[in-house]
Structures are given as C-alpha cells and as structure tokens.
Amino acid sequence: MSVRNDIFSMIKEYEIIIIHRHQRPDPDALGSQVGLAEILRASFPEKNIYQVGGPVEGLEFLALMEDIADSVYQGALVIVTDTANSPRVSDARYATGAKLIKIDHHPNDEPYGDLVWVNTQASSCSEMIMDFYLEFQDELVMSDNAARLLYAGIVGDTGRFLYPATTSHTLEVAAKLRNYNFDATGLNRELEQISMSVAKLAGSVYQNLEVDTDGAGKVIISQDMLTEYGITDAETAAVVPLPGTIDEVLAWGLFVQQPEGYYRVRLRSKGPVINEIAKRHHGGGHPLASGANAKDMTEVQAIYEEIQQACQEFIKRKES
Ligand code: AMP
C-alpha cells in the first residue's frame, strides 16, 4: 500500500476536510490547494471541504479563500499542499485538526503531519494532485474548474513548461487537463499579464542588475523603489525570472526590502545549486528556485558572495 492509498482512505473517512497552502501563494500553491478542494467537492458532495489561508494578492482570478471558525477544526482532516516547512503554512490553525497530511514537491526538509507524500520529481504540487486524481479516478470526479486550477499551477511552476522540472509526464498530465472545458489561452494571459508599474520596475531591474564574470547576478529592490513605482511586494514576483533571460547570467538573487527593513531573498539558477544557500539564510526551496531572508545589507552581500562561489564552482566542474 502506498502513502497515496493511505491518504485516500483518510479522505474517505473524514466528513470535514480543510485544505491549506503556503503564505504568499503562487499559482501552484492555489492550483494544488483549490484544485484538490474542487475534486473532493465534486467527488464527495456530502462532505464539507474548505480552502483557507487568507488573501491571495493578485491571484483572485484563480480562487478565493474561505473564512472558517476555529471550531470547524475539531475532528477535521487538514491537508497542506505545496509547503515544505510548517512555519510557512498560511494560517497556524492547520495544526489544530484531528489529522494532518502533507502533500508537496519540495525537498522534504521537515516531514510534518501524520501522512507525508513528497515527490521532488514532480514539476509542481498541482501535477501531484493530477497524479492522485488519475490513480483513483474510478472514485474521484474532475471538474472543469479543478482542471483549470491544476493547469494554472503547472504553468506557473514550470515557467510555461520552460524549467528543467518539466518532464514528459508533466506534458502528459497538462495535455489531459487541457481536454477539460476552460479558457487556457485566457488563463495563460492572466498569469503573464503585468501592470504598467511592474513593467517600469522590470526596466529598472535590467538597468540595475549587477553581474560578475562568472554569471552571478544581484538586483536590490528597496522600499523607496516600491514606493516610487507604486507596487507591492507580491507584484515583484513578475520580475524574478527576468535576469535569467540574459545569456551571461547563470544564477541570481533578487533582494526585496520589506517595510521592517529586512530583505526577502528570491534565488534562481540555470545550473548552480542554490537551495543550500537559501537554507543557510532562513529559507529553502528547490535546487534551482529558492527563497530566503537577509536581515540587512551585510547579509545581502554575504548571500551574493555565496551565489558567486556557487557559479564559480559550477563553471569549474563543467570545465573539468
Ligand atoms: P519564491 O522566490 O518565493 O517564489 O520561492 C521559490 C521557492 O523557494 C518556492 O518553492 C518556495 O516554496 C521556496 N521558498 C521561498 N521562501 C522560502 C522560505 N523562507 N523558506 C523555505 N522555502 C522558501
């Protein structure tokens, strides 16, 4: 019996199921969370299924969250998707249910929960939810909206099927989802669309990008810049991939200053492994896409030096 069988048995056993995801949700967090919620609603109309975790800044076109009372957690099954570490789960009440399941595709640094299903080979947590559906499809129902959400999650986490985590299986799963009735072109457009303010910030990211001779890139976005361009921290997500479009850039960090003064760090790479750097600075993530925190400019500089070193070692290894 695989852990997926155990998860399915637990789902069938509970009347109340509450699904969480990580803070600052991206399309895969929402896609996997609400995609699963929609499949379960369509499959088990008699159960009470909730999707929670607070505002979904900028992604309201995908899904909205529900407000539920603390008492709903009594005797409930809680499922958390796309979240490697428990402090990142959005809404701390996730720990107050009767049972807890973790479903994720990040390295399993913290195997929290009664049942843990982690597949680091999956492009996205949404791909895993589709795998789960396909395995138990005799007893589960896929809705058009669930398909739309899972498709959005896969598109989001693969950078439109660009990143190396995109496998032939990812494409097979995406192809199956495309057979459902939703506006994939419109969805892709919504996922890619940026405001004029973000476009202007994008210009300044290219202008201010610092790159060393080994391809290590650094961009700092200060609170003053956010105020000047009139954009929120969440909107900076759109500019994170931009340095990677430059041929010279191998790995990069985007350091976004927070109102409290510390920096939220977003690391990306085309080869050098950067999640070990993230782990050393209160973060984590995938080998080629991670997040961390830097308390001040000294730590920003220290992280940049670690990116530089990772690039140097990567180039040396390739040459040897
Ligand atoms: P982001 O830069 O926020 O898009 O995150 C990239 C990847 O790193 C995602 O897979 C996140 O789950 C992970 N990540 C971001 N911030 C953190 C953090 N503080 N701790 C652990 N993982 C993180």
CSV table of C-alpha atoms and ligand atoms in Angstrom, one decimal:
chain,number,residue,atom,x,y,z
A,1,MET,CA,0.0,0.0,0.0
A,2,SER,CA,1.4,3.3,-1.0
A,3,VAL,CA,1.0,6.5,1.1
A,4,ARG,CA,-1.4,7.7,-1.6
A,5,ASN,CA,-3.7,4.8,-0.7
A,6,ASP,CA,-3.5,5.8,3.0
A,7,ILE,CA,-4.3,9.4,2.0
A,8,PHE,CA,-7.3,8.4,0.0
A,9,SER,CA,-8.6,6.2,2.9
A,10,MET,CA,-8.2,9.1,5.3
A,11,ILE,CA,-10.0,11.5,2.9
A,12,LYS,CA,-12.9,9.0,2.6
A,13,GLU,CA,-13.0,8.6,6.4
A,14,TYR,CA,-13.4,12.3,7.3
A,15,GLU,CA,-16.5,14.5,6.9
A,16,ILE,CA,-14.7,17.8,7.3
A,17,ILE,CA,-11.6,18.5,5.2
A,18,ILE,CA,-9.7,21.8,5.4
A,19,ILE,CA,-7.1,22.5,2.8
A,20,HIS,CA,-4.2,24.9,3.4
A,21,ARG,CA,-1.2,26.1,1.4
A,22,HIS,CA,1.8,28.3,1.9
A,23,GLN,CA,1.9,32.0,2.7
A,24,ARG,CA,2.2,34.5,-0.2
A,25,PRO,CA,0.6,31.9,-2.5
A,26,ASP,CA,1.7,31.4,-6.1
A,27,PRO,CA,-0.3,29.7,-8.8
A,28,ASP,CA,0.9,26.3,-7.8
A,29,ALA,CA,0.0,26.8,-4.2
A,30,LEU,CA,-3.5,27.8,-5.1
A,31,GLY,CA,-3.8,25.4,-8.0
A,32,SER,CA,-2.9,22.4,-5.8
A,33,GLN,CA,-4.9,23.5,-2.8
A,34,VAL,CA,-8.1,24.6,-4.6
A,35,GLY,CA,-7.7,22.0,-7.4
A,36,LEU,CA,-7.8,19.3,-4.7
A,37,ALA,CA,-10.7,21.0,-2.9
A,38,GLU,CA,-12.7,21.1,-6.1
A,39,ILE,CA,-12.0,17.5,-6.9
A,40,LEU,CA,-13.1,16.5,-3.4
A,41,ARG,CA,-16.2,18.6,-3.6
A,42,ALA,CA,-17.2,17.1,-6.9
A,43,SER,CA,-16.5,13.6,-5.7
A,44,PHE,CA,-18.0,13.7,-2.2
A,45,PRO,CA,-20.8,16.3,-2.2
A,46,GLU,CA,-21.9,15.2,1.3
A,47,LYS,CA,-18.5,16.2,2.8
A,48,ASN,CA,-17.7,19.8,4.0
A,49,ILE,CA,-14.5,20.8,2.1
A,50,TYR,CA,-12.9,24.2,2.9
A,51,GLN,CA,-10.0,26.2,1.3
A,52,VAL,CA,-8.3,28.6,3.7
A,53,GLY,CA,-5.2,30.7,4.2
A,54,GLY,CA,-6.1,34.4,3.8
A,55,PRO,CA,-5.8,36.8,0.9
A,56,VAL,CA,-4.5,35.7,-2.4
A,57,GLU,CA,-3.0,39.0,-3.5
A,58,GLY,CA,-3.1,39.4,-7.3
A,59,LEU,CA,-4.4,35.9,-8.0
A,60,GLU,CA,-8.1,36.4,-7.3
A,61,PHE,CA,-8.8,35.3,-10.8
A,62,LEU,CA,-7.7,31.8,-9.8
A,63,ALA,CA,-9.6,31.3,-6.5
A,64,LEU,CA,-10.7,33.0,-3.3
A,65,MET,CA,-10.3,31.7,0.3
A,66,GLU,CA,-13.0,30.9,2.9
A,67,ASP,CA,-13.2,32.2,6.5
A,68,ILE,CA,-14.0,29.5,8.9
A,69,ALA,CA,-14.4,29.4,12.7
A,70,ASP,CA,-11.7,27.7,15.0
A,71,SER,CA,-14.4,25.2,16.0
A,72,VAL,CA,-14.5,23.8,12.4
A,73,TYR,CA,-11.1,22.2,13.0
A,74,GLN,CA,-12.4,19.9,15.8
A,75,GLY,CA,-12.3,16.4,14.4
A,76,ALA,CA,-11.4,17.7,10.9
A,77,LEU,CA,-8.8,16.3,8.5
A,78,VAL,CA,-6.3,19.0,7.4
A,79,ILE,CA,-4.3,18.8,4.2
A,80,VAL,CA,-1.5,21.2,3.4
A,81,THR,CA,-0.2,21.4,-0.2
A,82,ASP,CA,3.0,22.8,-1.7
A,83,THR,CA,4.5,23.8,1.6
A,84,ALA,CA,7.8,22.3,2.7
A,85,ASN,CA,8.1,23.8,6.2
A,86,SER,CA,5.4,24.1,8.8
A,87,PRO,CA,6.1,27.8,9.7
A,88,ARG,CA,5.3,28.7,6.1
A,89,VAL,CA,1.8,27.2,6.2
A,90,SER,CA,-0.7,30.0,5.9
A,91,ASP,CA,-2.9,30.2,9.0
A,92,ALA,CA,-1.4,28.5,12.0
A,93,ARG,CA,-4.7,26.7,12.8
A,94,TYR,CA,-3.7,24.0,10.3
A,95,ALA,CA,-2.2,22.2,13.3
A,96,THR,CA,-5.4,22.0,15.3
A,97,GLY,CA,-7.3,19.4,13.3
A,98,ALA,CA,-7.6,15.7,14.1
A,99,LYS,CA,-5.2,14.5,11.4
A,100,LEU,CA,-2.7,16.3,9.2
A,101,ILE,CA,-1.5,15.3,5.7
A,102,LYS,CA,1.4,17.0,3.8
A,103,ILE,CA,1.5,16.8,0.0
A,104,ASP,CA,4.4,18.6,-1.6
A,105,HIS,CA,7.1,18.6,-4.3
A,106,HIS,CA,9.9,20.4,-2.4
A,107,PRO,CA,12.8,18.6,-0.7
A,108,ASN,CA,11.3,17.0,2.5
A,109,ASP,CA,13.3,19.1,5.0
A,110,GLU,CA,10.5,18.9,7.5
A,111,PRO,CA,8.2,15.9,7.2
A,112,TYR,CA,5.4,17.3,9.3
A,113,GLY,CA,2.0,15.6,9.6
A,114,ASP,CA,0.5,12.1,10.1
A,115,LEU,CA,0.9,11.2,6.4
A,116,VAL,CA,3.5,12.7,4.2
A,117,TRP,CA,3.6,12.4,0.4
A,118,VAL,CA,6.5,14.2,-1.2
A,119,ASN,CA,7.6,13.8,-4.8
A,120,THR,CA,10.6,16.0,-5.6
A,121,GLN,CA,10.5,14.8,-9.2
A,122,ALA,CA,7.1,16.4,-9.8
A,123,SER,CA,7.2,19.8,-11.6
A,124,SER,CA,4.6,21.1,-9.3
A,125,CYS,CA,2.3,20.1,-6.5
A,126,SER,CA,-0.6,20.6,-9.0
A,127,GLU,CA,1.0,17.8,-11.1
A,128,MET,CA,0.9,15.6,-8.0
A,129,ILE,CA,-2.8,16.3,-7.4
A,130,MET,CA,-3.5,15.3,-11.0
A,131,ASP,CA,-1.5,12.1,-10.4
A,132,PHE,CA,-3.6,11.5,-7.4
A,133,TYR,CA,-6.8,12.0,-9.3
A,134,LEU,CA,-5.6,9.7,-12.1
A,135,GLU,CA,-4.7,6.9,-9.7
A,136,PHE,CA,-8.1,7.0,-8.0
A,137,GLN,CA,-10.2,8.2,-11.0
A,138,ASP,CA,-12.7,5.4,-10.6
A,139,GLU,CA,-13.8,7.0,-7.4
A,140,LEU,CA,-12.9,10.7,-8.0
A,141,VAL,CA,-14.6,13.3,-10.2
A,142,MET,CA,-12.6,16.0,-12.0
A,143,SER,CA,-14.4,19.3,-12.6
A,144,ASP,CA,-13.6,21.9,-15.3
A,145,ASN,CA,-12.6,24.4,-12.6
A,146,ALA,CA,-10.3,21.9,-10.9
A,147,ALA,CA,-8.6,21.2,-14.3
A,148,ARG,CA,-8.2,25.0,-14.8
A,149,LEU,CA,-6.6,25.4,-11.4
A,150,LEU,CA,-4.2,22.4,-11.8
A,151,TYR,CA,-3.2,23.6,-15.2
A,152,ALA,CA,-2.5,27.1,-13.8
A,153,GLY,CA,-0.3,25.6,-11.1
A,154,ILE,CA,1.7,23.5,-13.6
A,155,VAL,CA,2.1,26.5,-16.0
A,156,GLY,CA,3.1,28.7,-13.0
A,157,ASP,CA,5.8,26.4,-11.5
A,158,THR,CA,7.3,25.3,-14.8
A,159,GLY,CA,7.5,28.9,-16.2
A,160,ARG,CA,5.2,27.8,-19.0
A,161,PHE,CA,7.0,24.4,-19.4
A,162,LEU,CA,10.4,26.0,-19.6
A,163,TYR,CA,12.2,25.0,-16.4
A,164,PRO,CA,14.1,21.7,-16.2
A,165,ALA,CA,11.5,20.2,-13.8
A,166,THR,CA,9.2,19.9,-16.8
A,167,THR,CA,9.2,16.2,-17.8
A,168,SER,CA,7.3,14.2,-20.5
A,169,HIS,CA,5.0,13.2,-17.7
A,170,THR,CA,4.3,16.9,-16.9
A,171,LEU,CA,3.3,17.4,-20.5
A,172,GLU,CA,1.1,14.3,-20.5
A,173,VAL,CA,-0.7,15.5,-17.4
A,174,ALA,CA,-1.1,19.0,-18.8
A,175,ALA,CA,-2.4,17.5,-22.1
A,176,LYS,CA,-5.1,15.6,-20.1
A,177,LEU,CA,-6.0,18.8,-18.2
A,178,ARG,CA,-6.4,20.7,-21.5
A,179,ASN,CA,-9.2,18.3,-22.5
A,180,TYR,CA,-11.4,19.9,-19.9
A,181,ASN,CA,-13.6,22.9,-20.7
A,182,PHE,CA,-11.7,26.1,-19.6
A,183,ASP,CA,-10.2,29.0,-21.4
A,184,ALA,CA,-6.5,28.1,-21.3
A,185,THR,CA,-5.4,31.0,-23.5
A,186,GLY,CA,-7.2,33.5,-21.3
A,187,LEU,CA,-5.7,31.8,-18.2
A,188,ASN,CA,-2.2,32.0,-19.6
A,189,ARG,CA,-2.7,35.6,-20.5
A,190,GLU,CA,-3.9,36.4,-16.9
A,191,LEU,CA,-0.9,34.6,-15.5
A,192,GLU,CA,1.5,36.5,-17.7
A,193,GLN,CA,-0.1,39.9,-17.7
A,194,ILE,CA,1.7,42.7,-15.8
A,195,SER,CA,0.7,46.2,-14.8
A,196,MET,CA,2.4,49.3,-16.3
A,197,SER,CA,4.0,49.9,-12.9
A,198,VAL,CA,5.6,46.4,-12.9
A,199,ALA,CA,6.7,46.9,-16.5
A,200,LYS,CA,8.6,50.0,-15.3
A,201,LEU,CA,10.1,48.1,-12.4
A,202,ALA,CA,11.2,45.5,-14.9
A,203,GLY,CA,13.1,48.2,-16.8
A,204,SER,CA,14.9,49.2,-13.7
A,205,VAL,CA,15.7,45.5,-12.8
A,206,TYR,CA,17.5,45.2,-16.2
A,207,GLN,CA,19.2,48.6,-15.7
A,208,ASN,CA,20.4,47.9,-12.1
A,209,LEU,CA,21.3,44.3,-12.4
A,210,GLU,CA,24.9,43.6,-11.3
A,211,VAL,CA,26.5,40.6,-12.9
A,212,ASP,CA,30.1,39.3,-12.2
A,213,THR,CA,32.3,37.5,-14.7
A,214,ASP,CA,31.0,34.0,-13.6
A,215,GLY,CA,27.4,34.9,-14.2
A,216,ALA,CA,26.3,35.7,-10.6
A,217,GLY,CA,23.6,38.3,-10.7
A,218,LYS,CA,22.2,40.6,-8.0
A,219,VAL,CA,19.3,43.0,-8.0
A,220,ILE,CA,18.2,45.1,-5.0
A,221,ILE,CA,14.7,46.5,-4.8
A,222,SER,CA,14.4,49.0,-2.0
A,223,GLN,CA,11.3,50.2,-0.2
A,224,ASP,CA,11.9,53.5,-1.9
A,225,MET,CA,11.7,51.8,-5.3
A,226,LEU,CA,8.5,50.0,-4.4
A,227,THR,CA,7.0,53.4,-3.4
A,228,GLU,CA,8.3,55.1,-6.5
A,229,TYR,CA,6.8,52.5,-8.8
A,230,GLY,CA,3.7,52.1,-6.7
A,231,ILE,CA,3.9,48.3,-6.4
A,232,THR,CA,3.5,45.7,-3.7
A,233,ASP,CA,6.0,43.1,-2.6
A,234,ALA,CA,3.7,40.4,-4.2
A,235,GLU,CA,3.8,42.1,-7.6
A,236,THR,CA,7.6,41.8,-7.6
A,237,ALA,CA,7.1,38.1,-8.4
A,238,ALA,CA,6.8,39.0,-12.1
A,239,VAL,CA,10.3,40.4,-12.3
A,240,VAL,CA,12.1,37.5,-10.5
A,241,PRO,CA,12.7,35.5,-13.8
A,242,LEU,CA,14.0,38.5,-15.8
A,243,PRO,CA,17.7,38.3,-15.1
A,244,GLY,CA,17.7,34.7,-16.3
A,245,THR,CA,16.7,35.9,-19.8
A,246,ILE,CA,20.2,37.4,-20.2
A,247,ASP,CA,22.7,35.0,-21.7
A,248,GLU,CA,25.5,36.0,-19.3
A,249,VAL,CA,23.5,35.3,-16.1
A,250,LEU,CA,23.9,31.8,-14.5
A,251,ALA,CA,22.4,32.3,-11.1
A,252,TRP,CA,20.9,35.4,-9.4
A,253,GLY,CA,19.3,36.8,-6.3
A,254,LEU,CA,16.5,39.4,-6.1
A,255,PHE,CA,16.6,41.2,-2.8
A,256,VAL,CA,13.3,42.9,-1.9
A,257,GLN,CA,13.4,45.2,1.1
A,258,GLN,CA,10.5,44.8,3.5
A,259,PRO,CA,8.8,47.6,5.4
A,260,GLU,CA,10.5,46.3,8.6
A,261,GLY,CA,13.9,46.8,6.9
A,262,TYR,CA,15.0,43.1,6.3
A,263,TYR,CA,15.2,41.7,2.8
A,264,ARG,CA,13.2,38.9,1.2
A,265,VAL,CA,15.5,37.0,-1.0
A,266,ARG,CA,14.5,35.1,-4.1
A,267,LEU,CA,17.2,32.9,-5.6
A,268,ARG,CA,17.1,31.4,-9.1
A,269,SER,CA,19.6,29.4,-11.2
A,270,LYS,CA,20.2,27.9,-14.6
A,271,GLY,CA,22.6,25.3,-13.1
A,272,PRO,CA,24.4,26.0,-9.8
A,273,VAL,CA,22.5,24.6,-6.8
A,274,ILE,CA,21.2,27.5,-4.7
A,275,ASN,CA,18.8,25.9,-2.2
A,276,GLU,CA,21.8,25.1,0.2
A,277,ILE,CA,22.5,28.9,0.2
A,278,ALA,CA,18.8,29.6,1.0
A,279,LYS,CA,18.9,27.1,3.9
A,280,ARG,CA,21.8,28.9,5.4
A,281,HIS,CA,19.7,32.1,5.4
A,282,HIS,CA,16.4,31.1,7.0
A,283,GLY,CA,14.9,29.7,3.8
A,284,GLY,CA,14.8,26.8,1.5
A,285,GLY,CA,13.2,25.6,-1.7
A,286,HIS,CA,14.2,23.7,-4.9
A,287,PRO,CA,17.8,23.3,-6.2
A,288,LEU,CA,17.2,25.9,-8.9
A,289,ALA,CA,14.5,28.1,-7.3
A,290,SER,CA,14.6,29.1,-3.6
A,291,GLY,CA,13.7,31.8,-1.1
A,292,ALA,CA,15.4,33.1,2.0
A,293,ASN,CA,15.7,36.2,4.2
A,294,ALA,CA,18.5,38.6,4.9
A,295,LYS,CA,18.4,40.8,8.0
A,296,ASP,CA,20.5,43.7,6.5
A,297,MET,CA,22.7,44.7,3.6
A,298,THR,CA,25.7,42.8,5.2
A,299,GLU,CA,23.7,39.6,4.9
A,300,VAL,CA,22.6,40.5,1.3
A,301,GLN,CA,26.2,40.8,0.4
A,302,ALA,CA,27.1,37.5,2.1
A,303,ILE,CA,24.4,35.8,0.1
A,304,TYR,CA,25.6,37.3,-3.1
A,305,GLU,CA,29.1,36.1,-2.4
A,306,GLU,CA,27.7,32.6,-1.9
A,307,ILE,CA,25.9,32.8,-5.3
A,308,GLN,CA,29.2,33.9,-6.8
A,309,GLN,CA,31.0,31.0,-5.3
A,310,ALA,CA,28.3,28.6,-6.5
A,311,CYS,CA,28.7,29.9,-10.0
A,312,GLN,CA,32.5,29.6,-9.8
A,313,GLU,CA,32.3,26.0,-8.7
A,314,PHE,CA,29.7,25.2,-11.3
A,315,ILE,CA,31.9,26.5,-14.1
A,316,LYS,CA,35.0,24.7,-12.7
A,317,ARG,CA,33.1,21.4,-12.5
A,318,LYS,CA,31.9,21.9,-16.1
A,319,GLU,CA,35.4,22.6,-17.4
A,320,SER,CA,37.0,19.6,-15.6
B,1,AMP,P1,9.8,32.3,-4.3
B,1,AMP,O1,11.1,33.0,-4.5
B,1,AMP,O2,9.1,32.9,-3.1
B,1,AMP,O3,9.0,32.2,-5.5
B,1,AMP,O4,10.2,30.9,-3.8
B,1,AMP,C1,10.9,29.9,-4.6
B,1,AMP,C2,10.9,28.6,-3.9
B,1,AMP,O5,11.5,28.7,-2.7
B,1,AMP,C3,9.5,28.1,-3.6
B,1,AMP,O6,9.5,26.8,-4.0
B,1,AMP,C4,9.3,28.3,-2.2
B,1,AMP,O7,8.5,27.3,-1.6
B,1,AMP,C5,10.7,28.3,-1.6
B,1,AMP,N1,10.8,29.3,-0.5
B,1,AMP,C6,10.7,30.6,-0.6
B,1,AMP,N2,10.9,31.3,0.5
B,1,AMP,C7,11.2,30.3,1.4
B,1,AMP,C8,11.4,30.3,2.8
B,1,AMP,N3,11.5,31.4,3.5
B,1,AMP,N4,11.7,29.1,3.4
B,1,AMP,C9,11.6,27.9,2.7
B,1,AMP,N5,11.4,27.9,1.4
B,1,AMP,C10,11.1,29.0,0.7
